[in-house]
Amino acid sequence: MNVPNHIAIILDGNGRWAKAKGMPRSYGHVKGCANLERICDDMKELGVKYLTVFAFSTENWKRSKEEVDGLMKLFRGYLEKCLKIADKNHMRVKVLGDASAFDQDIQDRIKILEEYSGKYNELHMQIALNYGSRDEIVRGVRKLAEDVEKGTLKPEEISEHTFENYLDTAGIPDPDLLIRTSGELRLSNFLLWQLAYTEFYFTDVAWPDFDRDELIKAIEQYNKRDRRYGGVKEE
Ligand code: FPP
């Protein structure tokens, strides 16, 4: 089995999964969080080098206060626990998105986790929090414009490659496979630039039920694809 170097996942369906069990949405998020911890072990064992997950979008603030507060509580606990997960999987963690919107203690936990896990490089996990791809691109363009204004970057030096260095994903290879759980067939403002040549896999399985067998199914599907990067496939 040819294992993708970089898998991106839109973690969807926690709420519906819980509702179907007669439980509150928050229960689905707790189970979704546990599944995220577990899937890092699968990624490491299978030899996936990069995992990027969409955990909280710039639009998710519009959910009820109760749900947002519950998610913040979950993030706090997870960011702390993740220090141990990083040790176990020799995993470097990076948060994508605009962290400045979070309470200071969450920002501190993100900084501690990124700095602590910076010593590892076997598995790279990117967690998108308060992330929206258009917002990421606009923030990148703003930084780029500042550099042009300062004179450290010339307009003629701007290429796809230089622009990528202004994105939150600077230095991280583009995803080979995108998985979205729970039946929705859209990108929801996730990695619009980075997914240009990525293979997509959609499944009806809700995120809390997306286990190792489901992951292997997705990778098997990916193996059947005839990957192209815009040109003609080499025989
Ligand atoms: C989508 O399910 C999920 C979210 C908006 C939150 C994702 C969060 C987790 C998996 C929990 C933990 C993550 C971290 C990083 C600690 P949904 O609520 O949109 O489900 P629905 O579409 O059924 O309503």
Coordinates of C-alpha atoms and ligand atoms in Angstrom, one line a residue:
M1 CA 0.0 0.0 0.0
N2 CA 1.3 3.4 -1.0
V3 CA 0.8 5.6 2.0
P4 CA 0.2 9.3 1.4
N5 CA 2.9 11.6 2.8
H6 CA 0.3 14.1 3.9
I7 CA -3.4 13.5 4.9
A8 CA -5.8 16.3 5.7
I9 CA -9.1 15.6 7.4
I10 CA -12.2 17.7 7.8
L11 CA -13.5 16.3 11.2
D12 CA -17.2 16.4 10.6
G13 CA -20.3 14.9 12.1
N14 CA -19.7 14.9 15.9
G15 CA -23.0 16.7 16.5
R16 CA -25.2 14.4 14.3
W17 CA -23.4 11.3 15.7
A18 CA -24.3 12.3 19.2
K19 CA -27.9 13.3 18.3
A20 CA -28.5 9.9 16.7
K21 CA -27.6 8.4 20.1
G22 CA -29.9 10.7 21.9
M23 CA -26.9 12.5 23.5
P24 CA -26.0 16.2 23.5
R25 CA -23.7 17.6 20.8
S26 CA -20.9 18.1 23.4
Y27 CA -20.7 14.3 23.8
G28 CA -20.0 14.0 20.1
H29 CA -17.1 16.5 20.4
V30 CA -15.7 14.6 23.4
K31 CA -15.7 11.4 21.4
G32 CA -14.4 13.3 18.3
C33 CA -11.5 14.5 20.4
A34 CA -10.7 11.0 21.7
N35 CA -10.7 9.8 18.1
L36 CA -8.3 12.5 17.1
E37 CA -5.9 11.3 19.9
R38 CA -6.3 7.7 18.6
I39 CA -5.8 8.4 14.9
C40 CA -2.4 9.9 15.6
D41 CA -1.2 6.4 16.6
D42 CA -2.6 5.0 13.3
M43 CA -0.9 7.7 11.3
K44 CA 2.4 7.1 13.0
E45 CA 2.1 3.3 12.6
L46 CA 1.2 3.5 8.9
G47 CA 4.0 5.9 8.2
V48 CA 2.1 9.0 7.3
K49 CA 4.4 12.0 7.8
Y50 CA 1.9 14.9 7.9
L51 CA -1.6 15.1 9.3
T52 CA -3.6 18.3 9.1
V53 CA -7.0 18.5 10.8
F54 CA -9.8 21.1 10.6
A55 CA -11.0 21.4 14.2
F56 CA -12.5 24.9 14.5
S57 CA -13.4 27.2 11.6
T58 CA -13.6 31.0 11.6
E59 CA -17.4 30.4 11.2
N60 CA -17.7 28.1 14.2
W61 CA -17.9 31.0 16.6
K62 CA -21.5 31.4 15.4
R63 CA -22.6 28.2 17.2
S64 CA -24.4 28.5 20.5
K65 CA -22.4 29.9 23.4
E66 CA -22.8 26.6 25.2
E67 CA -21.3 24.7 22.3
V68 CA -18.4 27.1 21.8
D69 CA -17.6 27.1 25.5
G70 CA -17.7 23.3 25.5
L71 CA -15.3 23.2 22.6
M72 CA -12.9 25.7 24.3
K73 CA -12.9 23.5 27.3
L74 CA -12.1 20.6 25.2
F75 CA -9.2 22.4 23.4
R76 CA -7.7 23.5 26.7
G77 CA -7.6 19.8 27.9
Y78 CA -6.5 18.5 24.6
L79 CA -3.6 21.0 24.1
E80 CA -2.3 20.0 27.5
K81 CA -2.7 16.2 26.9
C82 CA -1.1 16.7 23.5
L83 CA 2.3 17.1 25.1
K84 CA 2.2 13.4 26.0
I85 CA 0.8 12.4 22.6
A86 CA 3.7 14.3 21.0
D87 CA 6.2 12.4 23.2
K88 CA 4.5 9.1 22.3
N89 CA 4.5 9.6 18.6
H90 CA 7.5 11.9 18.3
M91 CA 5.1 14.4 16.8
R92 CA 5.6 18.0 16.1
V93 CA 2.4 20.1 16.5
K94 CA 1.6 23.3 14.7
V95 CA -1.6 25.3 15.0
L96 CA -2.9 26.9 11.8
G97 CA -5.2 29.9 11.8
D98 CA -5.6 33.1 13.7
A99 CA -5.0 32.1 17.3
S100 CA -5.2 35.7 18.5
A101 CA -9.0 35.3 18.8
F102 CA -8.7 32.7 21.6
D103 CA -8.4 33.5 25.4
Q104 CA -4.9 34.2 26.4
D105 CA -4.5 30.9 28.3
I106 CA -5.4 29.0 25.1
Q107 CA -2.8 31.0 23.2
D108 CA -0.2 30.2 25.9
R109 CA -1.0 26.5 25.7
I110 CA -0.6 26.6 21.9
K111 CA 2.8 28.3 22.2
I112 CA 4.0 25.8 24.9
L113 CA 2.9 22.8 22.8
E114 CA 4.5 24.1 19.6
E115 CA 7.7 24.9 21.3
Y116 CA 7.8 21.7 23.3
S117 CA 7.1 19.5 20.3
G118 CA 9.4 21.3 18.0
K119 CA 12.1 18.8 18.8
Y120 CA 10.2 16.0 17.0
N121 CA 9.9 15.3 13.3
E122 CA 8.5 11.8 12.8
L123 CA 4.9 12.9 12.5
H124 CA 3.9 16.5 11.9
M125 CA 0.4 17.4 13.0
Q126 CA -1.2 20.7 12.0
I127 CA -4.4 21.6 13.9
A128 CA -6.5 24.3 12.2
L129 CA -8.1 26.4 14.9
N130 CA -10.0 29.6 14.1
Y131 CA -9.0 28.8 10.6
G132 CA -10.5 29.8 7.3
S133 CA -8.5 29.5 4.1
R134 CA -9.6 32.9 2.7
D135 CA -8.6 34.5 6.0
E136 CA -5.3 32.8 5.8
I137 CA -4.7 34.0 2.3
V138 CA -5.7 37.6 3.2
R139 CA -3.4 37.6 6.2
G140 CA -0.6 36.3 4.0
V141 CA -1.2 39.0 1.4
R142 CA -1.1 41.6 4.1
K143 CA 2.3 40.4 5.4
L144 CA 3.6 40.2 1.8
A145 CA 2.4 43.8 1.1
E146 CA 4.2 45.0 4.2
D147 CA 7.4 43.4 3.0
V148 CA 7.0 45.1 -0.4
E149 CA 6.4 48.4 1.4
K150 CA 9.5 47.9 3.6
G151 CA 11.5 47.1 0.4
T152 CA 12.5 43.5 1.6
L153 CA 10.5 42.0 -1.2
K154 CA 10.3 43.2 -4.8
P155 CA 7.0 42.7 -6.8
E156 CA 8.9 40.8 -9.5
E157 CA 10.2 38.3 -6.8
I158 CA 6.6 37.2 -6.0
S159 CA 6.0 33.7 -7.3
E160 CA 3.8 30.8 -6.2
H161 CA 6.7 29.6 -4.2
T162 CA 7.4 32.9 -2.4
F163 CA 3.7 33.4 -1.7
E164 CA 3.5 29.9 0.0
N165 CA 6.0 31.2 2.5
Y166 CA 3.4 33.7 3.7
L167 CA 0.7 31.1 4.4
D168 CA 0.2 29.4 7.8
T169 CA 1.4 26.2 6.1
A170 CA 4.8 27.6 5.1
G171 CA 7.3 24.7 4.9
I172 CA 4.6 22.0 5.0
P173 CA 4.1 20.0 1.8
D174 CA 0.7 20.1 0.2
P175 CA -1.8 17.3 1.2
D176 CA -1.9 14.2 -1.0
L177 CA -5.3 13.0 0.3
L178 CA -8.2 15.0 1.8
I179 CA -10.7 13.1 3.8
R180 CA -14.1 14.6 4.8
T181 CA -16.3 12.5 7.1
S182 CA -20.0 12.5 7.6
G183 CA -21.4 12.9 4.1
E184 CA -20.9 16.6 3.2
L185 CA -19.3 17.2 -0.2
R186 CA -17.7 20.5 0.1
L187 CA -14.4 22.1 1.3
S188 CA -15.9 24.7 3.7
N189 CA -13.0 27.1 3.3
F190 CA -10.3 24.6 4.2
L191 CA -6.8 24.8 2.6
L192 CA -8.1 26.2 -0.7
W193 CA -4.6 27.0 -2.0
Q194 CA -2.9 23.8 -0.7
L195 CA -5.5 21.3 -2.0
A196 CA -5.0 22.3 -5.7
Y197 CA -3.8 18.8 -6.7
T198 CA -5.0 16.8 -3.8
E199 CA -7.2 13.6 -4.1
F200 CA -10.5 13.9 -2.3
Y201 CA -12.2 11.1 -0.3
F202 CA -15.7 11.6 1.1
T203 CA -17.4 9.1 3.5
D204 CA -20.7 9.0 5.3
V205 CA -19.0 7.7 8.4
A206 CA -19.1 10.3 11.2
W207 CA -15.8 11.5 12.7
P208 CA -16.2 9.6 16.0
D209 CA -16.6 6.3 14.1
F210 CA -13.8 6.9 11.7
D211 CA -11.4 4.2 12.9
R212 CA -8.2 2.5 11.5
D213 CA -10.2 0.3 9.1
E214 CA -11.9 3.4 7.7
L215 CA -8.6 5.1 7.3
I216 CA -7.2 2.1 5.5
K217 CA -10.2 2.1 3.2
A218 CA -9.5 5.7 2.3
I219 CA -5.8 5.0 1.6
E220 CA -6.8 2.0 -0.6
Q221 CA -9.1 4.3 -2.6
Y222 CA -6.3 6.8 -2.9
N223 CA -4.1 4.0 -4.2
K224 CA -6.5 3.3 -7.1
R225 CA -6.4 7.0 -8.2
D226 CA -4.4 8.0 -11.3
R227 CA -2.7 11.0 -9.8
R228 CA -2.0 14.0 -12.1
Y229 CA -0.5 17.3 -11.4
G230 CA -2.0 19.1 -14.4
G231 CA 0.2 17.5 -17.0
V232 CA 0.1 14.1 -18.7
K233 CA 0.8 11.1 -16.5
E234 CA 4.2 9.6 -17.1
E235 CA 3.9 5.9 -18.1
Ligands
FPP1 C1 -17.6 19.0 13.4 O1 -18.7 18.3 13.9 C2 -16.7 19.2 14.4 C3 -16.3 20.4 15.0 C4 -16.8 21.7 14.6 C5 -15.3 20.4 16.0 C6 -14.2 19.4 15.8 C7 -13.7 19.1 17.1 C8 -13.3 18.0 17.5 C9 -13.1 16.7 16.7 C10 -12.9 17.9 18.9 C11 -11.6 18.0 19.3 C12 -10.6 18.7 18.5 C13 -9.5 19.1 19.0 C14 -8.4 19.8 18.3 C15 -9.3 19.0 20.5 P1 -20.1 19.1 13.8 O2 -20.3 19.7 15.1 O3 -20.0 20.1 12.7 O4 -21.1 18.0 13.5 P2 -22.4 18.1 12.7 O5 -22.0 18.4 11.3 O6 -23.0 16.7 12.8 O7 -23.2 19.1 13.4

